[in-house]
mmCIF file of C-alpha atoms in Angstrom:
data_model
loop_
_atom_site.group_PDB
_atom_site.id
_atom_site.type_symbol
_atom_site.label_atom_id
_atom_site.label_comp_id
_atom_site.label_asym_id
_atom_site.label_seq_id
_atom_site.Cartn_x
_atom_site.Cartn_y
_atom_site.Cartn_z
ATOM 1 C CA MET T 1 83.151 14.949 118.093
ATOM 2 C CA PRO T 2 85.320 13.595 121.234
ATOM 3 C CA ALA T 3 85.080 15.751 124.432
ATOM 4 C CA THR T 4 88.766 15.865 124.706
ATOM 5 C CA LEU T 5 89.287 17.562 121.095
ATOM 6 C CA VAL T 6 86.606 20.042 121.950
ATOM 7 C CA ALA T 7 88.249 21.028 125.011
ATOM 8 C CA THR T 8 91.495 21.314 123.573
ATOM 9 C CA VAL T 9 90.405 23.569 120.438
ATOM 10 C CA LEU T 10 88.744 25.558 122.886
ATOM 11 C CA ALA T 11 91.667 25.926 125.060
ATOM 12 C CA GLY T 12 93.624 26.731 122.470
ATOM 13 C CA LEU T 13 91.128 29.473 121.150
ATOM 14 C CA THR T 14 90.988 31.069 124.373
ATOM 15 C CA ALA T 15 94.962 31.432 124.647
ATOM 16 C CA ALA T 16 95.225 32.984 121.314
ATOM 17 C CA ALA T 17 92.468 35.155 122.088
ATOM 18 C CA ALA T 18 94.303 36.239 125.319
ATOM 19 C CA ALA T 19 97.442 36.929 123.697
ATOM 20 C CA LEU T 20 95.985 39.190 121.340
ATOM 21 C CA LEU T 21 94.472 41.053 123.898
ATOM 22 C CA LEU T 22 97.575 41.504 125.922
ATOM 23 C CA VAL T 23 99.144 42.694 122.965
ATOM 24 C CA VAL T 24 96.548 45.017 122.246
ATOM 25 C CA LEU T 25 96.407 46.505 125.690
ATOM 26 C CA CYS T 26 100.302 46.707 125.761
ATOM 27 C CA TRP T 27 100.459 48.411 122.419
ATOM 28 C CA GLN T 28 97.795 51.059 123.611
ATOM 29 C CA ALA T 29 99.464 51.792 127.016
ATOM 30 C CA ARG T 30 102.504 52.427 125.211
ATOM 31 C CA ALA T 31 100.914 54.955 123.271
ATOM 32 C CA ARG T 32 99.281 56.352 126.105
ATOM 33 C CA ALA T 33 102.215 56.718 128.238
ATOM 34 C CA GLY T 34 104.914 57.594 125.366
ATOM 35 C CA SER T 35 107.534 54.989 126.091
ATOM 36 C CA TRP T 36 107.437 50.962 126.384
ATOM 37 C CA HIS T 37 108.651 51.585 129.881
ATOM 38 C CA ALA T 38 106.461 53.648 131.107
ATOM 39 C CA GLY T 39 103.765 52.003 129.211
ATOM 40 C CA MET T 40 104.389 48.685 130.957
ATOM 41 C CA LEU T 41 104.461 50.524 134.633
ATOM 42 C CA ASP T 42 100.759 52.288 133.572
ATOM 43 C CA LEU T 43 99.867 48.602 132.627
ATOM 44 C CA VAL T 44 100.670 47.198 135.829
ATOM 45 C CA ARG T 45 99.110 49.889 138.165
ATOM 46 C CA ARG T 46 95.596 49.616 135.954
ATOM 47 C CA THR T 47 95.868 45.976 136.214
ATOM 48 C CA ARG T 48 96.686 45.149 140.062
ATOM 49 C CA ARG T 49 92.361 44.390 140.932
ATOM 50 C CA PRO T 50 91.459 42.600 137.912
ATOM 51 C CA LEU T 51 94.710 40.438 138.296
ATOM 52 C CA ARG T 52 94.053 39.696 141.972
ATOM 53 C CA GLY T 53 90.273 38.980 140.774
ATOM 54 C CA LEU T 54 91.857 36.552 138.097
ATOM 55 C CA MET T 55 94.139 34.842 140.587
ATOM 56 C CA THR T 56 91.495 34.146 143.147
ATOM 57 C CA VAL T 57 89.324 32.490 140.410
ATOM 58 C CA ALA T 58 92.114 30.004 139.572
ATOM 59 C CA LEU T 59 92.856 29.281 143.169
ATOM 60 C CA LEU T 60 89.057 28.668 143.658
ATOM 61 C CA LEU T 61 89.393 26.301 140.328
ATOM 62 C CA ALA T 62 92.137 24.326 141.543
ATOM 63 C CA GLY T 63 90.613 24.145 144.962
ATOM 64 C CA ALA T 64 87.362 22.710 143.112
ATOM 65 C CA GLU T 65 89.544 20.193 141.203
ATOM 66 C CA LEU T 66 91.103 18.629 144.260
ATOM 67 C CA LEU T 67 87.950 18.870 146.609
ATOM 68 C CA LEU T 68 85.245 17.434 144.063
ATOM 69 C CA PRO T 69 85.243 13.755 143.966
ATOM 70 C CA ALA T 70 86.235 12.123 140.684
ATOM 71 C CA GLU T 71 83.624 10.501 138.330
ATOM 72 C CA ARG T 72 83.817 6.378 138.663
ATOM 73 C CA ILE T 73 83.309 4.649 135.586
ATOM 74 C CA ASP T 74 83.391 1.104 135.208
ATOM 75 C CA THR T 75 84.122 -0.345 131.604
ATOM 76 C CA GLN T 76 86.278 -2.056 129.682
ATOM 77 C CA VAL T 77 89.202 -1.103 127.456
ATOM 78 C CA TYR T 78 88.454 -0.811 123.943
ATOM 79 C CA PHE T 79 91.725 0.756 122.701
ATOM 80 C CA LEU T 80 95.092 1.478 124.128
ATOM 81 C CA GLN T 81 97.589 3.733 122.523
ATOM 82 C CA ARG T 82 101.122 4.411 123.718
ATOM 83 C CA LEU T 83 102.152 8.086 123.403
ATOM 84 C CA GLU T 84 105.520 9.435 122.573
ATOM 85 C CA SER T 85 105.809 10.836 126.147
ATOM 86 C CA GLY T 86 105.340 7.418 127.842
ATOM 87 C CA ARG T 87 101.778 7.950 128.630
ATOM 88 C CA VAL T 88 99.187 5.536 127.518
ATOM 89 C CA GLU T 89 95.634 6.743 125.852
ATOM 90 C CA LEU T 90 93.021 4.419 126.725
ATOM 91 C CA THR T 91 89.819 4.544 124.850
ATOM 92 C CA TYR T 92 86.437 2.995 126.350
ATOM 93 C CA GLU T 93 82.556 2.825 125.499
ATOM 94 C CA LEU T 94 80.355 4.832 127.451
ATOM 95 C CA CYS T 95 77.086 3.364 128.829
ATOM 96 C CA CYS T 96 74.056 4.321 127.802
ATOM 97 C CA SER T 97 75.319 6.205 124.907
ATOM 98 C CA GLY T 98 74.364 4.091 121.820
ATOM 99 C CA GLY T 99 77.955 3.285 121.288
ATOM 100 C CA GLY T 100 79.903 6.334 122.093
ATOM 101 C CA MET T 101 83.243 6.100 122.767
ATOM 102 C CA ASP T 102 85.566 8.419 124.883
ATOM 103 C CA ALA T 103 89.296 8.538 125.932
ATOM 104 C CA CYS T 104 91.400 9.627 128.545
ATOM 105 C CA VAL T 105 95.492 9.745 129.067
ATOM 106 C CA LEU T 106 96.832 7.879 131.825
ATOM 107 C CA PRO T 107 99.978 9.029 133.011
ATOM 108 C CA GLU T 108 101.935 5.971 133.408
ATOM 109 C CA ASP T 109 101.518 2.274 131.436
ATOM 110 C CA THR T 110 99.658 0.607 133.857
ATOM 111 C CA GLY T 111 99.879 -3.033 131.892
ATOM 112 C CA LEU T 112 96.145 -2.688 130.644
ATOM 113 C CA LYS T 113 95.014 -4.933 127.582
ATOM 114 C CA PRO T 114 92.175 -4.390 125.358
ATOM 115 C CA GLY T 115 88.855 -6.093 126.627
ATOM 116 C CA GLN T 116 89.945 -6.050 130.138
ATOM 117 C CA ALA T 117 87.716 -4.688 132.797
ATOM 118 C CA VAL T 118 88.569 -1.128 134.448
ATOM 119 C CA THR T 119 87.797 1.360 137.035
ATOM 120 C CA LEU T 120 87.964 4.584 135.951
ATOM 121 C CA HIS T 121 88.388 7.800 138.013
ATOM 122 C CA ARG T 122 88.487 10.881 136.060
ATOM 123 C CA THR T 123 88.434 14.226 138.076
ATOM 124 C CA ARG T 124 85.629 16.797 137.247
ATOM 125 C CA LEU T 125 87.009 19.888 135.876
ATOM 126 C CA LEU T 126 90.761 19.065 134.199
ATOM 127 C CA GLY T 127 89.512 15.170 132.981
ATOM 128 C CA ARG T 128 92.751 13.601 134.691
ATOM 129 C CA CYS T 129 92.917 9.928 134.752
ATOM 130 C CA ARG T 130 93.536 6.870 137.099
ATOM 131 C CA ALA T 131 92.783 3.456 135.862
ATOM 132 C CA HIS T 132 92.428 0.390 137.972
ATOM 133 C CA ALA T 133 91.766 -3.449 136.583
ATOM 134 C CA ARG T 134 89.463 -5.480 137.765
ATOM 135 C CA GLU T 135 88.911 -9.336 137.724
ATOM 136 C CA GLU T 136 85.820 -9.632 137.140
ATOM 137 C CA PRO T 137 83.887 -8.731 134.040
ATOM 138 C CA PRO T 138 82.218 -5.115 133.775
ATOM 139 C CA ALA T 139 78.806 -4.941 134.501
ATOM 140 C CA PRO T 140 76.141 -4.347 131.694
ATOM 141 C CA CYS T 141 74.656 -0.842 131.333
ATOM 142 C CA ARG T 142 71.314 -0.079 133.195
ATOM 143 C CA CYS T 143 69.913 2.808 131.473
ATOM 144 C CA ALA T 144 67.354 4.573 133.658
#
């Protein structure tokens, strides 16, 4: 199963669980306070400290995304698919995986062609991609 599909499914499940938790918390706050307005004020008062903690974690993750060096992958384009939003999904072979494939979405069409050698720079946390075409063919895989 491709890593991007797993990440998408997990993100969707996490968002659904968070939405359900928020609905339950709001419902309980309303029942405790007697009205929706008083319940929301009570909920805001109770969640100040955890909200600050979540914001701190989000800022640390954003900083890590910006500061960690991107993974460099020397490979060749296997397949290109143009998406409706004008972006391009690039499929490439993973080195030393026995024929495994992976894909990343490029923000714009870079004029790449199937079989062309590329250097991909992929961020560690979010998996954002940049691709640069190379003139020489890709080096053969060397597995340790």
